[in-house]
Structure formats: structure tokens, C-alpha cells
Coordinates of C-alpha atoms in Angstrom, one line a residue:
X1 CA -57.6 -101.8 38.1
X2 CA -61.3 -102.2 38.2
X3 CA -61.7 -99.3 40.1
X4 CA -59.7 -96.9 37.7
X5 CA -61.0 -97.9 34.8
X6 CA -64.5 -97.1 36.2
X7 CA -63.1 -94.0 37.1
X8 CA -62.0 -92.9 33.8
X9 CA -65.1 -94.1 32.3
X10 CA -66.7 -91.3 35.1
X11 CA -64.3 -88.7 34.3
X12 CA -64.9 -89.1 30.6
X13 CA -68.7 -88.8 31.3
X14 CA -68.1 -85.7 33.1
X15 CA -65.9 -84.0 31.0
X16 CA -68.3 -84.5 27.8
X17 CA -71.3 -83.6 29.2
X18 CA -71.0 -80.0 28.0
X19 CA -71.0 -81.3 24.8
X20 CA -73.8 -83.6 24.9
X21 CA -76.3 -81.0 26.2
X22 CA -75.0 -79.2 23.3
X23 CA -75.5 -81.5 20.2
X24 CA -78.5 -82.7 21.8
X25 CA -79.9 -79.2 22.0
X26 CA -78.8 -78.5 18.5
X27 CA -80.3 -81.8 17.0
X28 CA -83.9 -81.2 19.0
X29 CA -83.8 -77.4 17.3
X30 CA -82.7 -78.8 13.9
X31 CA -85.8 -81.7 14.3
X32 CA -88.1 -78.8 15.4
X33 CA -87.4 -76.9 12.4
X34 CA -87.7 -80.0 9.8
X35 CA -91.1 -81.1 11.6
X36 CA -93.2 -77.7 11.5
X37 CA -91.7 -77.3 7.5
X38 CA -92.9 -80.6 6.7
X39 CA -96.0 -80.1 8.6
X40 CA -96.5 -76.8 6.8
X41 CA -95.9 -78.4 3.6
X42 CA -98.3 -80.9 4.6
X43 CA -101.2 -78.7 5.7
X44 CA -100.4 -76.5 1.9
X45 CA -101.0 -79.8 -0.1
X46 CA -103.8 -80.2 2.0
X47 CA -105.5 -76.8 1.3
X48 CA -104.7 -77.3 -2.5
X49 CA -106.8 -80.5 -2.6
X50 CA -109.7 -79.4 -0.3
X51 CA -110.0 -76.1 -2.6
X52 CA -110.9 -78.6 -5.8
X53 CA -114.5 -79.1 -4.0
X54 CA -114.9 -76.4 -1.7
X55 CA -114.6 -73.0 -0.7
X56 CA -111.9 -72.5 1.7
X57 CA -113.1 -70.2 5.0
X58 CA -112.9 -70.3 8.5
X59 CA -114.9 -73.0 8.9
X60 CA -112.4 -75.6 7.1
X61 CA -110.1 -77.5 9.7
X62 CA -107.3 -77.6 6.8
X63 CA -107.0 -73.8 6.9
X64 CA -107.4 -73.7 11.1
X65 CA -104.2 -76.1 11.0
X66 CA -102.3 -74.3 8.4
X67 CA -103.2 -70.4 10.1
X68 CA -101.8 -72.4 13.4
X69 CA -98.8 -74.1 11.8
X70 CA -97.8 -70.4 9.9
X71 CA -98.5 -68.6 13.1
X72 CA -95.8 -71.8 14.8
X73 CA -94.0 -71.1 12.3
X74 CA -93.3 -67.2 12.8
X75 CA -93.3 -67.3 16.4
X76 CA -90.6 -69.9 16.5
X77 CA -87.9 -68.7 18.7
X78 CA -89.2 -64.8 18.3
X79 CA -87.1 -62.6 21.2
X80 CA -88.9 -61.1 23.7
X81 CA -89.7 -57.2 24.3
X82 CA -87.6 -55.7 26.7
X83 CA -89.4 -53.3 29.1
X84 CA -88.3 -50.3 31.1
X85 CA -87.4 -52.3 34.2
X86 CA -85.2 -54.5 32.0
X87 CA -87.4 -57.3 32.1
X88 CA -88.4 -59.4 29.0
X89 CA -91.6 -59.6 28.3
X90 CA -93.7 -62.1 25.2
X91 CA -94.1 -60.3 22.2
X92 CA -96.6 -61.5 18.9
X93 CA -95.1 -62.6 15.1
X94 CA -97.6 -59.2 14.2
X95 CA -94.8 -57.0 15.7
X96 CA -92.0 -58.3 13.7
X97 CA -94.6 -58.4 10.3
X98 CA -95.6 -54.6 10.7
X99 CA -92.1 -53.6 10.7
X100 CA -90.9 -56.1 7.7
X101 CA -93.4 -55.8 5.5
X102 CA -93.8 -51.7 5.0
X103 CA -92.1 -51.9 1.9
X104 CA -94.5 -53.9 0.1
X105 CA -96.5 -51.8 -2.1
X106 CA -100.4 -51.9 -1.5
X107 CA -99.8 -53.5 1.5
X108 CA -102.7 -54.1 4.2
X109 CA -100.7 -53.2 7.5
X110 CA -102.4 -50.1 8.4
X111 CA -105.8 -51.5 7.8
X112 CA -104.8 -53.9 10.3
X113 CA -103.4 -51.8 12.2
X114 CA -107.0 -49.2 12.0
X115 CA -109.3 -52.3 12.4
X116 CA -111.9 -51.5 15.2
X117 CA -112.8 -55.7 16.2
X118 CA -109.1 -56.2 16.8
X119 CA -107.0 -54.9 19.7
X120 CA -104.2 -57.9 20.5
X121 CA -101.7 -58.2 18.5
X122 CA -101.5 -61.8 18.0
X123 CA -105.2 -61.3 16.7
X124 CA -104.0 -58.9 14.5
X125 CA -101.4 -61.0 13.4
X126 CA -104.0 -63.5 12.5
X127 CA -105.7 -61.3 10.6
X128 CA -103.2 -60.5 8.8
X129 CA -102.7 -64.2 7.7
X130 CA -106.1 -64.4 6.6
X131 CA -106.3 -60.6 4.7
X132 CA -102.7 -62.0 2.9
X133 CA -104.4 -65.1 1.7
X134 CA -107.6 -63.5 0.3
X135 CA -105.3 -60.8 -1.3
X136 CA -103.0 -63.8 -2.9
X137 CA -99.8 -62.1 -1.7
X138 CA -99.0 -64.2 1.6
X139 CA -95.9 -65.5 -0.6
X140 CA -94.6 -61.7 -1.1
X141 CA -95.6 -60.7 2.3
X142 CA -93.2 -63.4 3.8
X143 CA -90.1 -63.2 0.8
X144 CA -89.9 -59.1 1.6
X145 CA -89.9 -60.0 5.2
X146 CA -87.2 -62.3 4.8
X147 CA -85.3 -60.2 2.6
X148 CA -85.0 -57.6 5.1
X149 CA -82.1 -59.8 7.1
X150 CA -81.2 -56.9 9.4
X151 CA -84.6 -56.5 10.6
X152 CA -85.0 -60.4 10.8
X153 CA -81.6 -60.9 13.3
X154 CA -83.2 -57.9 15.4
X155 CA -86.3 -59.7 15.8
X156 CA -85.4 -63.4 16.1
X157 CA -82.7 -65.5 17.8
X158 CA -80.6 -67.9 16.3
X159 CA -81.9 -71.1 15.4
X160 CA -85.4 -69.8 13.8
X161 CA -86.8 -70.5 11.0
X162 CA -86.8 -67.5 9.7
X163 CA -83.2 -67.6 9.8
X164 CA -82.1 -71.0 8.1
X165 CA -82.4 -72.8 5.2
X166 CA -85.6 -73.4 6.0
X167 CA -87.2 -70.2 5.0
X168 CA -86.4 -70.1 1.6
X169 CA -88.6 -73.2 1.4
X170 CA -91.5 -72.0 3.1
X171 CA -92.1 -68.8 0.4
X172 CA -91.6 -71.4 -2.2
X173 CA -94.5 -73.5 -0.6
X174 CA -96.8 -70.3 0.4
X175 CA -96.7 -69.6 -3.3
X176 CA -98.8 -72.4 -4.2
X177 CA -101.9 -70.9 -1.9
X178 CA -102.0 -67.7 -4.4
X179 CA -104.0 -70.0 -6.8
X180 CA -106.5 -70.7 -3.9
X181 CA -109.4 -68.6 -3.9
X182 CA -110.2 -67.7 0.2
X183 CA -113.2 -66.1 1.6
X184 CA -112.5 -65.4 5.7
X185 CA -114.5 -62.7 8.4
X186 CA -112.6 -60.9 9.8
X187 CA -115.2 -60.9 13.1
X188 CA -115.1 -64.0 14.0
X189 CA -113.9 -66.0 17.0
X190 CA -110.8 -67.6 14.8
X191 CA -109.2 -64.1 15.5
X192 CA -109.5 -64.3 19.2
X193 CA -105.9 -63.7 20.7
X194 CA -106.4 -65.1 24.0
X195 CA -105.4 -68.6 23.2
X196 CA -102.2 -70.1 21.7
X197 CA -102.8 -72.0 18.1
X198 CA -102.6 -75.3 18.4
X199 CA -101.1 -78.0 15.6
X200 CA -103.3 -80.9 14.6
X201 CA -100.8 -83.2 13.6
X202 CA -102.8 -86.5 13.4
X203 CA -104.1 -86.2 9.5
X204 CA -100.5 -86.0 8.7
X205 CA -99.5 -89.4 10.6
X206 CA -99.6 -92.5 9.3
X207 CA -97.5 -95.7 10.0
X208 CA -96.2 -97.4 6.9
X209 CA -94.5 -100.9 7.3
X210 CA -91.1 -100.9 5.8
X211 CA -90.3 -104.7 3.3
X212 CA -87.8 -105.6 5.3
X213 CA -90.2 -105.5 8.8
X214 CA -92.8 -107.4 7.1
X215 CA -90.4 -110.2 5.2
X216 CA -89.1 -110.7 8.8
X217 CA -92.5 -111.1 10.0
X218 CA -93.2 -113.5 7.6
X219 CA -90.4 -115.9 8.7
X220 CA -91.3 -115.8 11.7
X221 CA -94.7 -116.9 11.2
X222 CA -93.3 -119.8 9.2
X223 CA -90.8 -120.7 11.8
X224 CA -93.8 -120.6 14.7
X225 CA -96.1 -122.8 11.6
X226 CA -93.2 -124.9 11.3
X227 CA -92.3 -126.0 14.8
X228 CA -95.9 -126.5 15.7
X229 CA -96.2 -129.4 13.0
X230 CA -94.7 -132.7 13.6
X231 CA -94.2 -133.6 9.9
X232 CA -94.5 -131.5 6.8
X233 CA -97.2 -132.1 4.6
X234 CA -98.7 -130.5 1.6
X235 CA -101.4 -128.8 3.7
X236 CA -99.0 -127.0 6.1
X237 CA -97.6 -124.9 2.5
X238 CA -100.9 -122.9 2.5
X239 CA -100.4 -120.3 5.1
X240 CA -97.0 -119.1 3.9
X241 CA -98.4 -119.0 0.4
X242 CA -101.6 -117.2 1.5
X243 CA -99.0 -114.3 3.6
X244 CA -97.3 -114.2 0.5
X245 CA -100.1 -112.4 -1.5
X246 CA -100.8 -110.4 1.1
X247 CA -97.2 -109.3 1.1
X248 CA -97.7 -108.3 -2.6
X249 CA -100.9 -107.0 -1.6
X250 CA -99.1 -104.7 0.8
X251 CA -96.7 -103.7 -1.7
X252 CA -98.8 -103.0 -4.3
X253 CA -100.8 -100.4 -2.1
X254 CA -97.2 -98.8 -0.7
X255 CA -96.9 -98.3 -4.8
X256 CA -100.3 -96.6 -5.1
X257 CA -99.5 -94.3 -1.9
X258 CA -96.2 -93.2 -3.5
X259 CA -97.7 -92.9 -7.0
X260 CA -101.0 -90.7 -5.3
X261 CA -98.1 -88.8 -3.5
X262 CA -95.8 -88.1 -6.7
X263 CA -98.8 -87.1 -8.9
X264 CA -99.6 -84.7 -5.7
X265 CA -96.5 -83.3 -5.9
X266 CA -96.6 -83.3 -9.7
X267 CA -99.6 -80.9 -9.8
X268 CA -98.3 -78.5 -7.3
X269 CA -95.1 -78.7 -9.2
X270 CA -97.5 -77.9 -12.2
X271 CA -99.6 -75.1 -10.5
X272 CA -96.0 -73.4 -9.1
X273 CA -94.5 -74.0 -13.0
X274 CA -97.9 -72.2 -14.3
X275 CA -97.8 -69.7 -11.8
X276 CA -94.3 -68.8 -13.3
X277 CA -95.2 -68.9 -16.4
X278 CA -97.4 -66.2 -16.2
X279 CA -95.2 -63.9 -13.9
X280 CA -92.4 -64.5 -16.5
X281 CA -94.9 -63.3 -20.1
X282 CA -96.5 -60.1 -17.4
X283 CA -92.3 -59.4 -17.3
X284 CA -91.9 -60.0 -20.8
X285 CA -94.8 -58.2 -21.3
X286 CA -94.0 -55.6 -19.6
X287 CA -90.2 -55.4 -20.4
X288 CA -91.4 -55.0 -24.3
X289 CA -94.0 -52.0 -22.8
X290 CA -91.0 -50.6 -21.2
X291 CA -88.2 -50.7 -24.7
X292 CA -91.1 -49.3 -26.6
X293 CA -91.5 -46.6 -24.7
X294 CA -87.5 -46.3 -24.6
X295 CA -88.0 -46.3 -28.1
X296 CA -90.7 -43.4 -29.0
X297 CA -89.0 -41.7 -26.0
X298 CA -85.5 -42.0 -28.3
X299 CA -87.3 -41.0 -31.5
X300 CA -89.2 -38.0 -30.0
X301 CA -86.2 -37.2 -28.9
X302 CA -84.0 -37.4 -32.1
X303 CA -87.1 -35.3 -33.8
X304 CA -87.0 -32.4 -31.1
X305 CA -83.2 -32.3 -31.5
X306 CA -83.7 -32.0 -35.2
X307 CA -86.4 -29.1 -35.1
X308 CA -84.1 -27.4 -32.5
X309 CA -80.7 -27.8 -35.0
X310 CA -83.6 -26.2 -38.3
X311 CA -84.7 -23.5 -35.9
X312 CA -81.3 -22.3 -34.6
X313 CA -79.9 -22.5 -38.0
X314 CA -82.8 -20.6 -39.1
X315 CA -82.0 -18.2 -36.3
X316 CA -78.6 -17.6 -37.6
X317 CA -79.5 -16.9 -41.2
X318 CA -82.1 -14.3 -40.0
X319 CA -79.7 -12.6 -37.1
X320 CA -76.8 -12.7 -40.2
X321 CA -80.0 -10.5 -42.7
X322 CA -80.5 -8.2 -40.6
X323 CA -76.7 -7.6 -39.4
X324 CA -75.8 -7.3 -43.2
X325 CA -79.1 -4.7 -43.3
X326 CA -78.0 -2.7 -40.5
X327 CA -74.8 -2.4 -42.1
X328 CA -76.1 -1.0 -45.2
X329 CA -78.4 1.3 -44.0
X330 CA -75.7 2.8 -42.0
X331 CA -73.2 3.1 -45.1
X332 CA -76.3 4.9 -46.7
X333 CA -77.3 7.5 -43.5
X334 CA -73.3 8.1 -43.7
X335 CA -73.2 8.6 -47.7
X336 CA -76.3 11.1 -47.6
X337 CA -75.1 12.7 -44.9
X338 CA -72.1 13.3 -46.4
X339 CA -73.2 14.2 -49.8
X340 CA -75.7 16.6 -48.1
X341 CA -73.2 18.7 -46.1
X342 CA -71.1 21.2 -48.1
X343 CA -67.3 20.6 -47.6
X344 CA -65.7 23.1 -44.9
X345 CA -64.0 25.4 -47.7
X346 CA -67.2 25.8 -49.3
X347 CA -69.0 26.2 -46.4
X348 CA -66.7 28.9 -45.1
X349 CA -66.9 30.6 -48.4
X350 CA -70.6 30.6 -48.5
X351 CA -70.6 31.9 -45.2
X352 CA -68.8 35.2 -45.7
X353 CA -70.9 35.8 -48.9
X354 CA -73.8 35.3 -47.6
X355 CA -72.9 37.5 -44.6
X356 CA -72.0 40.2 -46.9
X357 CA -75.2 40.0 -48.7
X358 CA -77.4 40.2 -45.4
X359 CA -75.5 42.7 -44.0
X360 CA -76.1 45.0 -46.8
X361 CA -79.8 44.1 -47.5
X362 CA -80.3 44.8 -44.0
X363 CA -78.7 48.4 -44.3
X364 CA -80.3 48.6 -47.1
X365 CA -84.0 48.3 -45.8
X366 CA -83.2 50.3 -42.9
X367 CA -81.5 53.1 -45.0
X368 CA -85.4 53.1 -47.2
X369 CA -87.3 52.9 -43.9
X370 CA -85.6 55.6 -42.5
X371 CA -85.7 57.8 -45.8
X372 CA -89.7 57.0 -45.8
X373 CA -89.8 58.0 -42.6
X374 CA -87.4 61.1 -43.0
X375 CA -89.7 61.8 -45.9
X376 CA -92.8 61.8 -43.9
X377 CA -90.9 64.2 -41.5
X378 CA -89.7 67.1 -44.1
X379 CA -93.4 66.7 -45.6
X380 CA -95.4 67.5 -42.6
X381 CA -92.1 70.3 -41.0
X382 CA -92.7 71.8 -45.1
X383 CA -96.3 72.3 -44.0
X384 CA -95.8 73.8 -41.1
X385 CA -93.2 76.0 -42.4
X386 CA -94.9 76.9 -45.3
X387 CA -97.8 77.9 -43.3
X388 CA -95.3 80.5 -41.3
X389 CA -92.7 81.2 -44.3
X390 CA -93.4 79.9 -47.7
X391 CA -90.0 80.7 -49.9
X392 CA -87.9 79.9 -46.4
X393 CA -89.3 77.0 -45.3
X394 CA -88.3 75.1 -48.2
X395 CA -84.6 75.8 -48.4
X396 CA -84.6 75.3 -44.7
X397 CA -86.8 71.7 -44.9
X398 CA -84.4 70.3 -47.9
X399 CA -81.2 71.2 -45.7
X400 CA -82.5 69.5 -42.5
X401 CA -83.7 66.4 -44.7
X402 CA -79.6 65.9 -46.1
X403 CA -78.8 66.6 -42.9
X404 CA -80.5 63.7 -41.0
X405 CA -79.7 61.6 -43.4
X406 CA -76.4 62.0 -43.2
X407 CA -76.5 61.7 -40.1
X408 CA -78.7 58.4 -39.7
X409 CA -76.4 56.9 -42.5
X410 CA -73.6 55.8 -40.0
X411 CA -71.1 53.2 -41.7
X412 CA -70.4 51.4 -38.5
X413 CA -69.7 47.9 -38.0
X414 CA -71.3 47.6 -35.0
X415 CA -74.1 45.5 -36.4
X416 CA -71.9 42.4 -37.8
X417 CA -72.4 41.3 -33.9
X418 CA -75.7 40.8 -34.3
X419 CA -75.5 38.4 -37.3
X420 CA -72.9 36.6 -35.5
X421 CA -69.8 35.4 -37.1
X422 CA -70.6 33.0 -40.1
X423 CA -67.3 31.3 -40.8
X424 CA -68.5 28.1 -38.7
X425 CA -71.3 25.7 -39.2
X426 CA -73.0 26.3 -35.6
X427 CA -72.8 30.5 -36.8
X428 CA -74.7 28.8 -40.3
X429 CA -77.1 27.1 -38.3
X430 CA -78.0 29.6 -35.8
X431 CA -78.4 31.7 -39.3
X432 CA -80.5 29.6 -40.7
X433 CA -82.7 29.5 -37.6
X434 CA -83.1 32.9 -37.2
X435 CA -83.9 33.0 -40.4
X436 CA -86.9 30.4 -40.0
X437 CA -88.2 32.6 -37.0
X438 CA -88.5 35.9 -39.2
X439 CA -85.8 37.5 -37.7
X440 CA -83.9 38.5 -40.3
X441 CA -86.6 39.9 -42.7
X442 CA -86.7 39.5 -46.1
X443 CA -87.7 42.6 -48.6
X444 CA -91.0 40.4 -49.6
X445 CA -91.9 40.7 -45.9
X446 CA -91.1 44.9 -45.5
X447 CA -93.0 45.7 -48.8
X448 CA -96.2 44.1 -47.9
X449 CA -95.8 44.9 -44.2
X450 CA -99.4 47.1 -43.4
X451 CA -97.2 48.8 -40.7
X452 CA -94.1 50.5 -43.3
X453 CA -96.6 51.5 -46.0
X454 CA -96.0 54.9 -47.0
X455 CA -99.5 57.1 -45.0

């Protein structure tokens, strides 16, 4: 029986080992985690008090433990690089910051990046940490980091920091340090990648002796005082009296360590509510900046709209003038047009008339021209004649003269083509054209014409 229940007890061993390693894996991560954010928290209270009375630089062991703790802090449980070969190979917090932080605006990565003095990237990633502090934005730096979660899980492992609850807390703390006024060089040997940052955890230690430890001490001193003593007397009271006030001594000095701690707390609580404060009036601020410009924006608006409706408007009343002009003024041009032209009975009318009367004042000017000129003729065949044969000449001249005459005197029609027929407008037209051009001539013209003048 002995032996099986020892057995059992072995086989229960066994199978839970698996789950030991387990739990006790998961509680030594969880106490990693809780021990570099307390220390952190630490090492930020720290800073804050050491800043009251002196510049904080490189030289200040405060700020050497916190830049170690911060770097702990984002290198905790950071995956390796995988190389070519397939092998895993270290890689700095720096590589994961320069990827995670782009998106902040003004942000120092490629001065880092361009720095001469610095070629490791855990040095870099150290300066960065002290360019971040002196630029008061270490706090923003690590909440956009954090933010970007798919960046973070490509980056980290699970079980960091940087993935728990863990890291909301640490950009609440870092926000206290933006009140801090930091003065680092960037040359110096704090920058020097070649060895790990070490923690300094020994200003934060301190062994503080619970009521209950010390009460029990107490008794026991009173049992050793008591046992020693054959009798009791009045002078074996002393000692337990005497470790009583140093009991209340104690206690009175744990009170003053936890007051001295809460009013700690209650001034960094103070500094973080200021530092709110005056993020929240710069938004208010700004969000009243922003609606008055939403507001002349609205107005200039409504005014433009207004000038466009009166312009348009004006636009139409204009492009309605001059349609009701162009209207008229083509009902005049028609009226005067009309009035101007004779009707088409008239016209044909006047037409044959006035054909009439051209056609005959044309025969009639040619019938006196060719009389002068018939004239002329008989004068100078008289002359001759009556040189030769006075008495016959003359009956012979007269006869030739009636003769020619009745002979050039052809009623023919053969010159109405001429004119043209004058029954249509074009025919009055063309007649009136030919009559500017002088080629019908009028009996003004043939009198004072130099070239028909009687000789």
C-alpha cells in the first residue's frame, strides 16, 4: 500500500510538471514586467525631485538609471533579426523606434539616423532617448509607437511590455519628465554601444518592518526578560516600557515615509493634472480658432453667394434689354424697308413707263445727232456742188438730205434689248445702275457735250 501510494504521488508529479514549468514561467514574466515598471516609476520620481536643485545631464546617476531602465524596458523580450542563412541574430530597441515613430510630426529620426559620432544602433537608440527628453516629447514618441499595434506584434514577442497592460502606464509616467528641463551631449561616452545598460536598483531598496514582525519581536524579548528573572519586581517593567516607545517611535517614522511618499505622488499627480490643463485650454484654444474660421469661412461664403445671385440677376435684366432691342430694331429695318420699296403693281407700272420714256428720249437724241450730223454733210456736199453747179446742186443736196434721213430713221425694235426688259425689279436695278455709270445719257449731258457741238 505504501508502495502505491508513493507511486501515485510520482505519477502525479510527473504528469503536472508541464504545467508547473508553465505557471512558473508565466509568473517570473508577469514579476519581470511589474519590477522594471515599478523601477521605472521609481527612477521618474527620482528625476522629478533631483530637477528641483539641479540641472539634469549626463552626469546625474538618476538619469544614467532611468536611460538604462527605459532602454530595459524597450528591449524586453524584442525578437531577433532573421538573416539570410535563417539564423537569428540580436537586434537594438532603435530598430523597432525608427519604424514606429515616422509618423510623428517634427520628429528627430533622421537626424539620428544622419548623425556622424554614432554608427551602432543601440547608441543611436540612446540618443534618441536623450534628443526625446531635451525636445519634451519622449511621452509622444512612445504612445505613437504603441499605437501602431501591428508594427508592435512584428517587432516583439508575447509577454513584453510593450504589449500588456503595462504600457499604457509607462506613457502615463514618461509624461511627467516633459516638465524637466534636460541638457545632454550627444558626444559623449554615455552613447557608447558596446556595453549593455545596467539597472541600479539599490536607491530603490529599502527594508521596512511590518507591526505585526516587530509586536512579535517584542514578546519575545519579554518572554526571554521574563524567564531570566526569578521574581517580578517593579524594576524588571522598564525594558518592555522602554521597547514600547521605540515601537511608537517606529511607527511614527513608517507614517512620515508614507506621508513623504503620498505628497510625492501628490505633486506628480499635480504636475501631470497641470500638464493637462494646459493641453486641454491649447485645444480649447484652438477648437474656438478653428469654429471662427468655420465661421468667416460660412459668412464669406453666404456674401459671395449673394453678389453672385445680384450679378446673375443683373445679367438677365441686361441679356432681356438688349433681346427686346434687337427685336425692335428688326421690326424697324423691316418697316423701312418695306415702306421704301414700291409694291410690285406699282413697280411693274413704273417700269413700262419709264421704259417708254427712255426709249424714246434715246431715239430722240440720236434722231438730232444724226440730223446735226446729216446737216453738217448736205452743208459741206452744197459747197462742193455749188462750186461745180450752182442751181443743181441744191435741188440735188435737199433730195439726198430727205433721203438719208429717211433712211437713218428706222422704226425698229431692235433696241428695247439693250434696255433690257423692265417689268422686274432686278431689270429696275440693273437700270438704275446703268444709269449711275452714264450709260444711258441724259439730254443735260449731250447738250454740253464739247464733242456734239454743232462746228
Amino acid at each position: 500500500m505504501a508502495s502505491r501510494s508513493l507511486g501515485g504521488l510520482g505519477g502525479n508529479r510527473g504528469g503536472g510538471g508541464g504545467g508547473g514549468r508553465k505557471s512558473l514561467s508565466a509568473r517570473n514574466a508577469a514579476v519581470e514586467r511589474r519590477n522594471l515598471i515599478t523601477v521605472c516609476r521609481f527612477s521618474v520620481k527620482t528625476l522629478i525631485d533631483r530637477s528641483c536643485f539641479e540641472t539634469i545631464d549626463d552626469s546625474s546617476p538618476e538619469f544614467n538609471n532611468f536611460a538604462a531602465i527605459l532602454e530595459q524596458i524597450l528591449s524586453h523580450r524584442l525578437k531577433g533579426q532573421v538573416t539570410w542563412f535563417g539564423y537569428e541574430s540580436p537586434r537594438s530597441f532603435w530598430d523597432y523606434i525608427r519604424v514606429a515613430c515616422r509618423k510623428v510630426s517634427q520628429n528627430c529620426i533622421c537626424s539620428i539616423e544622419n548623425m556622424e559620432n554614432v554608427s551602432s544602433s543601440r547608441a543611436k537608440g540612446r540618443a534618441w532617448i536623450r534628443v526625446a527628453l531635451m525636445e519634451k516629447h519622449l511621452s509622444e514618441y512612445i504612445s505613437t509607437a504603441l499605437r501602431d499595434f501591428k508594427t508592435t506584434r512584428r517587432f516583439y514577442e508575447d509577454g513584453a511590455i510593450v504589449l500588456g497592460e503595462e504600457a499604457n502606464m509607462l506613457a502615463g509616467m514618461l509624461l511627467g519628465l516633459n516638465a524637466i528641463d534636460f541638457s545632454f551631449c550627444l558626444k559623449g561616452e554615455g552613447l557608447d554601444g558596446n556595453f549593455p545598460a545596467v539597472i541600479d536598483y539599490t536607491p530603490y531598496l529599502k527594508f521596512t518592518q511590518s507591526s505585526d514582525s516587530i509586536s512579535s519581536d517584542e514578546e519575545e524579548l519579554r518572554t526571554l526578560g521574563s524567564s531570566g528573572s526569578e521574581s517580578s519586581t517593579p524594576e524588571n517593567i522598564g525594558p518592555p516600557f522602554i521597547m514600547d516607545e521605540n515601537s511608537w517611535f517606529n511607527k511614527c517614522k513608517r507614517v512620515k515615509q508614507k506621508y513623504q511618499l503620498t505628497l510625492e505622488q501628490k505633486g506628480y499627480l499635480e504636475e501631470l493634472l497641470r500638464l493637462r490643463e494646459n493641453q486641454l485650454s491649447e485645444s480649447v484654444a484652438q477648437n474656438k480658432i478653428l469654429l471662427q474660421r468655420i465661421e468667416d469661412s460660412d459668412l464669406a461664403h453666404k456674401l459671395e453667394k449673394e453678389q453672385l445671385e445680384y450679378i446673375i440677376v443683373e445679367l438677365q435684366d441686361q441679356l432681356t434689354v438688349l433681346k427686346n432691342n434687337d427685336l425692335r430694331s428688326r421690326q424697324e429695318l423691316t418697316a423701312h424697308l418695306t415702306n421704301q420699296w414700291p409694291s410690285p403693281g406699282a413697280l411693274d407700272v413704273n417700269a413700262v413707263a419709264l421704259d417708254t420714256l427712255l426709249y424714246r428720249k434715246h431715239n430722240k437724241q440720236w434722231y438730232e445727232k444724226s440730223c446735226q450730223s446729216l446737216d453738217q454733210l448736205s452743208a459741206e456736199v452744197s459747197l462742193s456742188q455749188t462750186s461745180l453747179d450752182p442751181g443743181q446742186s441744191q435741188g440735188d443736196g435737199k433730195q439726198d438730205t430727205l433721203n438719208l434721213i429717211s433712211e437713218g430713221k428706222e422704226d425698229t425694235p431692235s433696241l428695247l434689248g439693250l434696255c433690257g426688259s423692265l417689268t422686274s425689279v432686278a431689270s429696275y436695278k440693273s437700270l438704275t445702275s446703268l444709269k449711275s455709270n452714264d450709260y444711258l445719257a441724259s439730254p443735260t449731258t449731250e447738250m454740253t457735250s464739247p464733242g456734239l457741238t454743232p462746228s
